[in-house]
Short mmCIF file of C-alpha atoms and ligand atoms in Angstrom, two decimals:
data_model
loop_
_atom_site.label_atom_id
_atom_site.label_comp_id
_atom_site.label_asym_id
_atom_site.label_seq_id
_atom_site.Cartn_x
_atom_site.Cartn_y
_atom_site.Cartn_z
CA UNK K 1 100.52 117.31 89.56
CA UNK K 2 101.88 113.75 89.83
CA UNK K 3 98.47 112.09 90.11
CA UNK K 4 95.77 111.82 87.35
CA UNK K 5 93.27 112.17 90.04
CA UNK K 6 90.90 109.91 88.02
CA UNK K 7 87.58 111.64 88.32
CA UNK K 8 85.74 109.41 90.70
CA UNK K 9 83.39 111.98 92.01
CA UNK K 10 84.69 111.19 95.59
CA UNK K 11 85.29 113.84 98.19
CA UNK K 12 87.14 112.04 100.92
CA UNK K 13 86.22 108.58 102.18
CA UNK K 14 82.42 108.13 102.47
CA UNK K 15 81.10 106.78 105.83
CA UNK K 16 78.34 104.21 105.75
CA UNK K 17 75.80 106.94 106.91
CA UNK K 18 76.58 109.02 103.72
CA UNK K 19 75.93 106.00 101.47
CA UNK K 20 72.71 105.14 99.60
CA UNK K 21 71.06 102.01 100.86
CA UNK K 22 72.43 100.07 97.76
CA UNK K 23 75.99 101.33 98.25
CA UNK K 24 75.77 100.69 102.04
CA UNK K 25 74.75 97.08 101.48
CA UNK K 26 77.54 96.68 98.95
CA UNK K 27 80.19 98.19 101.31
CA UNK K 28 79.09 95.97 104.16
CA UNK K 29 79.57 92.84 101.85
CA UNK K 30 83.08 94.17 101.28
CA UNK K 31 83.68 94.78 104.96
CA UNK K 32 82.56 91.11 105.53
CA UNK K 33 85.11 89.94 103.02
CA UNK K 34 82.69 89.02 100.18
CA UNK K 35 84.41 89.38 96.79
CA UNK K 36 82.86 91.70 94.06
CA UNK K 37 82.46 89.95 90.73
CA UNK K 38 82.13 91.62 87.21
CA UNK K 39 78.31 91.35 86.83
CA UNK K 40 77.67 92.69 90.49
CA UNK K 41 76.60 96.29 90.86
CA UNK K 42 79.48 98.42 92.12
CA UNK K 43 79.86 102.17 92.64
CA UNK K 44 81.26 104.04 89.63
CA UNK K 45 84.25 105.37 91.53
CA UNK K 46 85.13 101.83 92.69
CA UNK K 47 85.11 100.72 89.03
CA UNK K 48 87.21 103.60 87.90
CA UNK K 49 89.76 103.19 90.62
CA UNK K 50 90.14 99.49 89.62
CA UNK K 51 90.53 100.43 85.96
CA UNK K 52 93.18 102.82 86.86
CA UNK K 53 95.16 100.59 89.14
CA UNK K 54 94.88 97.28 87.25
CA UNK K 55 95.70 98.92 83.92
CA UNK K 56 98.70 100.60 85.38
CA UNK K 57 99.69 97.35 86.76
CA UNK K 58 99.37 95.58 83.33
CA UNK K 59 101.37 98.28 81.64
CA UNK K 60 104.09 97.92 84.32
CA UNK K 61 104.36 94.24 83.39
CA UNK K 62 104.57 95.09 79.74
CA UNK K 63 107.17 97.92 80.12
CA UNK K 64 108.95 95.91 82.77
CA UNK K 65 109.95 93.40 80.14
CA UNK K 66 112.29 95.92 78.49
CA UNK K 67 115.03 96.36 80.97
CA UNK K 68 115.52 92.68 81.26
CA UNK K 69 115.17 91.69 77.60
CA UNK K 70 118.00 94.11 77.10
CA UNK K 71 120.22 91.28 78.67
CA UNK K 72 118.80 88.11 76.91
CA UNK K 73 121.43 88.30 74.18
CA UNK K 74 124.25 88.89 76.63
CA UNK K 75 123.48 86.55 79.48
CA UNK K 76 126.71 84.84 80.63
CA UNK K 77 125.60 81.23 80.10
CA UNK K 78 123.03 79.26 78.11
CA UNK K 79 121.26 78.38 81.36
CA UNK K 80 120.96 81.90 82.46
CA UNK K 81 119.85 82.97 79.04
CA UNK K 82 117.00 80.35 79.04
CA UNK K 83 116.00 81.34 82.52
CA UNK K 84 115.89 85.02 81.66
CA UNK K 85 113.78 84.34 78.59
CA UNK K 86 111.27 82.37 80.58
CA UNK K 87 111.05 85.24 83.09
CA UNK K 88 110.45 87.91 80.57
CA UNK K 89 107.81 85.63 78.90
CA UNK K 90 106.18 85.26 82.36
CA UNK K 91 105.95 89.11 82.56
CA UNK K 92 104.14 89.22 79.25
CA UNK K 93 101.74 86.67 80.61
CA UNK K 94 101.07 88.72 83.78
CA UNK K 95 100.31 91.64 81.52
CA UNK K 96 97.79 89.45 79.71
CA UNK K 97 95.93 88.27 82.79
CA UNK K 98 95.80 91.80 84.09
CA UNK K 99 94.46 93.25 80.75
CA UNK K 100 91.87 90.51 80.87
CA UNK K 101 90.99 91.45 84.45
CA UNK K 102 90.51 95.25 83.27
CA UNK K 103 88.22 93.95 80.41
CA UNK K 104 85.80 92.47 83.04
CA UNK K 105 85.21 96.16 84.09
CA UNK K 106 83.74 97.11 80.62
CA UNK K 107 86.75 98.82 79.13
CA UNK K 108 88.63 97.50 76.15
CA UNK K 109 92.22 96.46 76.29
CA UNK K 110 93.03 98.45 73.15
CA UNK K 111 91.58 101.60 74.90
CA UNK K 112 93.84 101.27 77.96
CA UNK K 113 96.81 100.25 76.04
CA UNK K 114 96.33 103.38 73.66
CA UNK K 115 96.68 105.48 77.01
CA UNK K 116 99.96 103.81 77.68
CA UNK K 117 101.29 104.41 74.12
CA UNK K 118 100.23 108.15 74.21
CA UNK K 119 101.95 108.61 77.61
CA UNK K 120 98.75 109.41 79.45
CA UNK K 121 98.71 106.26 81.55
CA UNK K 122 101.22 105.57 84.24
CA UNK K 123 103.38 102.51 84.75
CA UNK K 124 105.78 101.65 87.58
CA UNK K 125 108.58 104.26 88.15
CA UNK K 126 111.07 101.35 88.57
CA UNK K 127 111.10 100.50 84.83
CA UNK K 128 112.57 103.87 83.98
CA UNK K 129 116.09 103.09 85.21
CA UNK K 130 118.63 101.44 82.85
CA UNK K 131 120.06 97.90 83.32
CA UNK K 132 123.83 98.71 82.89
CA UNK K 133 125.56 95.45 83.86
CA UNK K 134 124.69 91.70 84.17
CA UNK K 135 124.52 92.29 87.95
CA UNK K 136 121.49 94.59 87.27
CA UNK K 137 119.54 91.60 86.18
CA UNK K 138 120.28 89.93 89.52
CA UNK K 139 119.31 93.22 91.36
CA UNK K 140 116.04 93.51 89.27
CA UNK K 141 114.95 89.98 90.02
CA UNK K 142 115.87 90.12 93.78
CA UNK K 143 114.75 93.67 94.60
CA UNK K 144 112.14 94.62 91.96
CA UNK K 145 110.38 91.33 91.98
CA UNK K 146 110.86 91.24 95.66
CA UNK K 147 109.07 94.49 96.10
CA UNK K 148 106.40 93.41 93.61
CA UNK K 149 105.79 90.21 95.66
CA UNK K 150 105.38 92.20 98.94
CA UNK K 151 102.82 94.45 97.09
CA UNK K 152 101.00 91.70 95.27
CA UNK K 153 100.55 89.01 97.92
CA UNK K 154 97.93 91.13 99.77
CA UNK K 155 96.17 91.79 96.42
CA UNK K 156 95.39 88.09 96.26
CA UNK K 157 92.90 88.96 98.98
CA UNK K 158 91.64 92.14 97.45
CA UNK K 159 87.85 92.81 97.05
CA UNK K 160 87.64 92.48 93.18
CA UNK K 161 87.57 88.73 92.37
CA UNK K 162 89.21 88.76 88.88
CA UNK K 163 92.08 90.86 90.17
CA UNK K 164 92.59 88.78 93.25
CA UNK K 165 92.52 85.50 91.33
CA UNK K 166 94.97 86.79 88.67
CA UNK K 167 97.41 87.74 91.39
CA UNK K 168 97.74 84.09 92.78
CA UNK K 169 99.49 82.75 89.74
CA UNK K 170 101.40 86.01 89.30
CA UNK K 171 102.72 85.78 92.79
CA UNK K 172 103.96 82.20 92.37
CA UNK K 173 105.85 83.16 89.21
CA UNK K 174 107.24 86.29 90.95
CA UNK K 175 108.59 84.11 93.72
CA UNK K 176 110.59 82.20 91.06
CA UNK K 177 111.75 85.41 89.57
CA UNK K 178 112.92 86.75 92.92
CA UNK K 179 114.92 83.56 93.55
CA UNK K 180 116.54 83.67 90.21
CA UNK K 181 117.66 87.22 90.83
CA UNK K 182 119.02 86.38 94.26
CA UNK K 183 120.82 83.36 92.71
CA UNK K 184 122.56 85.67 90.27
CA UNK K 185 123.53 87.85 93.24
CA UNK K 186 124.90 84.85 95.13
CA UNK K 187 126.95 83.75 92.11
CA UNK K 188 128.59 87.20 91.68
CA UNK K 189 129.22 87.70 95.48
CA UNK K 190 130.99 84.33 95.63
CA UNK K 191 132.99 85.23 92.33
CA UNK K 192 135.93 87.38 91.73
CA UNK K 193 136.42 90.77 93.56
CA UNK K 194 135.35 92.52 90.27
CA UNK K 195 132.09 90.48 90.14
CA UNK K 196 131.38 91.27 93.86
CA UNK K 197 131.99 94.95 93.13
CA UNK K 198 129.50 94.82 90.27
CA UNK K 199 126.87 93.19 92.51
CA UNK K 200 127.55 96.09 95.12
CA UNK K 201 127.19 98.71 92.41
CA UNK K 202 123.77 97.20 91.07
CA UNK K 203 122.55 97.12 94.74
CA UNK K 204 123.58 100.75 95.40
CA UNK K 205 121.76 101.84 92.28
CA UNK K 206 118.55 99.73 92.55
CA UNK K 207 117.96 99.98 96.29
CA UNK K 208 116.48 103.48 96.36
CA UNK K 209 114.15 103.06 93.33
CA UNK K 210 112.96 99.71 94.67
CA UNK K 211 111.85 101.09 98.03
CA UNK K 212 110.30 104.24 96.32
CA UNK K 213 108.28 102.00 93.89
CA UNK K 214 106.00 101.22 96.84
CA UNK K 215 104.56 104.69 96.09
CA UNK K 216 104.54 108.03 97.90
CA UNK K 217 104.78 108.16 101.74
CA UNK K 218 101.36 107.65 103.32
CA UNK K 219 100.66 111.33 104.02
CA UNK K 220 101.19 112.01 100.20
CA UNK K 221 99.31 109.01 98.95
CA UNK K 222 96.09 110.51 97.60
CA UNK K 223 94.37 107.23 96.70
CA UNK K 224 95.26 104.95 99.73
CA UNK K 225 92.45 105.86 102.26
CA UNK K 226 89.59 105.27 99.83
CA UNK K 227 91.30 102.10 98.21
CA UNK K 228 91.86 100.60 101.64
CA UNK K 229 88.24 101.27 102.59
CA UNK K 230 87.28 99.43 99.52
CA UNK K 231 89.79 96.72 100.08
CA UNK K 232 91.46 97.21 96.80
CA UNK K 233 94.63 97.94 98.84
CA UNK K 234 95.02 96.00 102.04
CA UNK K 235 98.06 97.82 103.32
CA UNK K 236 99.45 101.40 102.96
CA UNK K 237 102.45 102.16 100.85
CA UNK K 238 104.78 102.67 103.97
CA UNK K 239 103.72 99.47 105.51
CA UNK K 240 104.66 97.51 102.46
CA UNK K 241 107.90 99.48 102.03
CA UNK K 242 108.86 98.65 105.65
CA UNK K 243 107.99 94.95 105.13
CA UNK K 244 110.29 94.83 102.06
CA UNK K 245 113.05 96.55 103.83
CA UNK K 246 112.81 94.34 106.81
CA UNK K 247 112.96 91.09 104.79
CA UNK K 248 115.69 92.29 102.49
CA UNK K 249 118.31 93.73 104.83
CA UNK K 250 119.30 90.14 106.22
CA UNK K 251 119.58 89.00 102.49
CA UNK K 252 122.05 91.89 101.99
CA UNK K 253 124.01 90.76 105.01
CA UNK K 254 124.01 87.13 103.75
CA UNK K 255 125.44 88.26 100.45
CA UNK K 256 128.22 89.94 102.35
CA UNK K 257 127.45 93.28 100.67
CA UNK K 258 127.55 96.68 102.32
CA UNK K 259 124.16 98.35 103.19
CA UNK K 260 123.21 100.89 100.54
CA UNK K 261 121.89 103.31 103.10
CA UNK K 262 123.88 104.51 106.02
CA UNK K 263 120.79 105.05 107.93
CA UNK K 264 119.57 101.44 107.77
CA UNK K 265 119.69 100.25 111.26
CA UNK K 266 117.62 97.89 113.39
CA UNK K 267 115.32 99.77 115.75
CA UNK K 268 114.65 97.40 118.71
CA UNK K 269 111.68 99.50 119.99
CA UNK K 270 109.94 99.66 116.70
CA UNK K 271 110.87 96.03 115.71
CA UNK K 272 111.74 97.33 112.35
CA UNK K 273 114.65 98.76 110.42
CA UNK K 274 114.93 102.55 110.31
CA UNK K 275 115.99 103.93 106.91
CA UNK K 276 117.14 107.05 105.29
CA UNK K 277 115.39 109.84 103.35
CA UNK K 278 114.03 108.68 99.99
CA UNK K 279 114.63 111.18 97.26
CA UNK K 280 110.98 111.95 96.34
CA UNK K 281 111.96 114.69 93.90
CA UNK K 282 113.65 112.02 91.76
CA UNK K 283 110.64 109.72 92.20
CA UNK K 284 108.06 112.46 91.16
CA UNK K 285 110.29 113.34 88.19
CA UNK K 286 110.33 109.79 86.89
CA UNK K 287 106.47 109.53 87.62
CA UNK K 288 105.97 112.77 85.56
CA UNK K 289 107.97 111.13 82.57
CA UNK K 290 111.41 112.68 83.23
CA UNK K 291 113.33 109.59 84.36
CA UNK K 292 116.47 108.37 82.62
CA UNK K 293 114.61 105.85 80.37
CA UNK K 294 110.92 107.15 80.13
CA UNK K 295 111.27 108.25 76.50
CA UNK K 296 113.06 105.10 75.47
CA UNK K 297 110.54 102.79 77.09
CA UNK K 298 107.51 104.46 75.49
CA UNK K 299 109.36 104.71 72.14
CA UNK K 300 110.03 100.90 72.38
CA UNK K 301 106.44 100.09 73.24
CA UNK K 302 105.17 102.32 70.30
CA UNK K 303 107.56 100.65 67.87
CA UNK K 304 106.43 97.19 68.89
CA UNK K 305 102.76 98.23 68.44
CA UNK K 306 103.44 99.75 65.07
CA UNK K 307 105.60 96.72 63.96
CA UNK K 308 102.69 94.41 64.90
CA UNK K 309 100.06 96.28 62.77
CA UNK K 310 100.48 93.61 59.83
CA UNK K 311 99.85 90.92 62.34
CA UNK K 312 96.70 92.33 63.78
CA UNK K 313 95.42 93.13 60.24
CA UNK K 314 96.11 89.54 59.18
CA UNK K 315 94.23 88.15 62.13
CA UNK K 316 91.19 90.26 61.45
CA UNK K 317 91.28 89.41 57.81
CA UNK K 318 91.49 85.66 58.71
CA UNK K 319 88.48 86.12 61.20
CA UNK K 320 86.46 87.90 58.49
CA UNK K 321 87.20 85.01 56.07
CA UNK K 322 86.09 82.35 58.68
CA UNK K 323 82.95 84.37 59.35
CA UNK K 324 82.10 84.59 55.64
CA UNK K 325 82.73 80.94 55.12
CA UNK K 326 80.56 80.12 58.18
CA UNK K 327 77.70 82.17 56.87
CA UNK K 328 77.95 80.55 53.51
CA UNK K 329 77.85 77.14 55.14
CA UNK K 330 74.82 78.12 57.20
CA UNK K 331 72.97 79.50 54.08
N1 FAQ A 1 105.23 104.46 89.82
O1 FAQ A 1 97.89 107.50 95.92
P1 FAQ A 1 98.93 106.57 95.51
C1 FAQ A 1 106.37 94.50 88.80
C2 FAQ A 1 101.28 107.10 91.32
S1 FAQ A 1 104.79 95.16 88.78
C3 FAQ A 1 104.51 105.24 89.06
O2 FAQ A 1 99.75 106.02 96.55
P2 FAQ A 1 97.88 104.16 94.65
C4 FAQ A 1 106.59 93.13 88.19
C5 FAQ A 1 99.87 106.54 91.50
O3 FAQ A 1 99.41 105.78 90.32
C6 FAQ A 1 105.02 96.84 89.42
N2 FAQ A 1 103.43 105.95 89.54
O4 FAQ A 1 98.43 105.60 94.47
C7 FAQ A 1 107.72 93.04 87.39
C8 FAQ A 1 99.07 107.78 91.65
O5 FAQ A 1 98.78 108.45 90.48
P3 FAQ A 1 97.39 108.40 89.68
C9 FAQ A 1 103.69 97.51 89.44
C10 FAQ A 1 103.21 105.71 91.05
O6 FAQ A 1 97.36 103.54 93.32
C11 FAQ A 1 108.91 92.90 88.02
C12 FAQ A 1 100.00 108.60 92.55
O7 FAQ A 1 101.37 108.21 92.30
N3 FAQ A 1 102.90 97.07 90.47
O8 FAQ A 1 107.15 95.12 89.27
C13 FAQ A 1 104.03 104.86 91.69
O9 FAQ A 1 96.95 104.10 95.84
C14 FAQ A 1 110.15 92.85 87.28
C15 FAQ A 1 99.65 108.61 93.95
O10 FAQ A 1 99.95 107.42 94.61
C16 FAQ A 1 101.59 97.54 90.61
O11 FAQ A 1 101.11 98.28 89.84
C17 FAQ A 1 105.03 104.18 91.14
N4 FAQ A 1 105.92 103.44 91.71
O12 FAQ A 1 99.17 103.20 95.04
C18 FAQ A 1 107.54 93.19 86.11
C19 FAQ A 1 100.75 96.93 91.83
N5 FAQ A 1 103.57 104.83 92.99
O13 FAQ A 1 97.24 106.89 89.35
C20 FAQ A 1 108.62 93.13 85.21
C21 FAQ A 1 99.47 97.48 91.97
C22 FAQ A 1 102.42 105.63 92.99
O14 FAQ A 1 96.35 108.82 90.63
C23 FAQ A 1 109.92 92.96 85.82
N6 FAQ A 1 99.32 98.85 92.29
N7 FAQ A 1 102.21 106.08 91.80
O15 FAQ A 1 97.56 109.27 88.65
C24 FAQ A 1 99.36 99.34 93.50
O16 FAQ A 1 99.53 98.54 94.51
C25 FAQ A 1 99.21 100.77 93.76
O17 FAQ A 1 98.71 101.44 92.61
C26 FAQ A 1 100.59 101.54 94.13
C27 FAQ A 1 100.28 103.02 94.14
C28 FAQ A 1 101.19 101.06 95.45
C29 FAQ A 1 101.63 101.35 93.03
#
């Protein structure tokens, strides 16, 4: 099974008629575009779904720092290095806003983080692929952040206030990330034939995981119908995947690179690009923890947690001392 099927108690999407008067009034507020805030009543299943999605999103930001930080020490110029460091720091910040948003739902950050460290919680499939060359840093910024923006801009309008507000700043920063990635690709494509070949190779390897990261096809997406009824998701996985493909193909052409999929063709009748078959077997393998870098990513996050133990202990000891001093002063 590729989904945790978080026990929400739901059997299909409830209609207004199936709901208690309290839930119905709440759903009608959501239908009318009113935001849900932490102290408001909300159905337990809505809360659990938000904890699942927001914590997975936070974990993705934290794990997502790893493939890129791999290149900080090897960036080709001082300027590229400074930009990459800033980007990786931004991802840590995104994780922090998202963990704070999860905490507004009554769960502790330590508890959800423990689920990442134990391998119980998911994080985005995309971060289980290796960054083999400098061009991969261009491709990650351009394609992965590009996909993330397409997914996250609608979340700025989602029904849960703290999640929606966190996404506003995240999306602004992701736009900068996407441009820095594209800028690396432009430099490589205008460079030597070897540099252009490196850019092509990175595109070929990152294209498919970047379109798969939008999640399973709509007919296999177990959570979408309910999440869309609750306006946690405003678009289906396939809608967002198509939007990303449509906006990215002209960018590939601008770079003068070959299309990474022979079936990518403009379909006049649909007004969209058609695309080839995604390798869902590979995707679900990665989601189940069997991707090229899953073990390495979890090991890195566990090592960082263990290495930071002394710092957490020092902070607690300092806070205890402060409390004791304050008590003494008050006495
Ligand atoms: N990877 O029923 P659905 C970034 C799971 S941030 C792993 O369609 P849902 C920034 C899914 O959890 C990237 N698992 O699920 C950055 C579920 O299993 P569960 C992260 C996946 O939730 C850039 C099962 O499959 N962004 O890139 C994936 O309705 C560069 C069934 O799927 C977010 O998290 C996947 N790709 O839709 C950072 C955005 N797709 O939980 C550093 C917020 C699906 O029942 C460097 N999240 N699964 O056990 C979402 O929009 C949604 O959660 C989806 C999945 C669209 C990801």
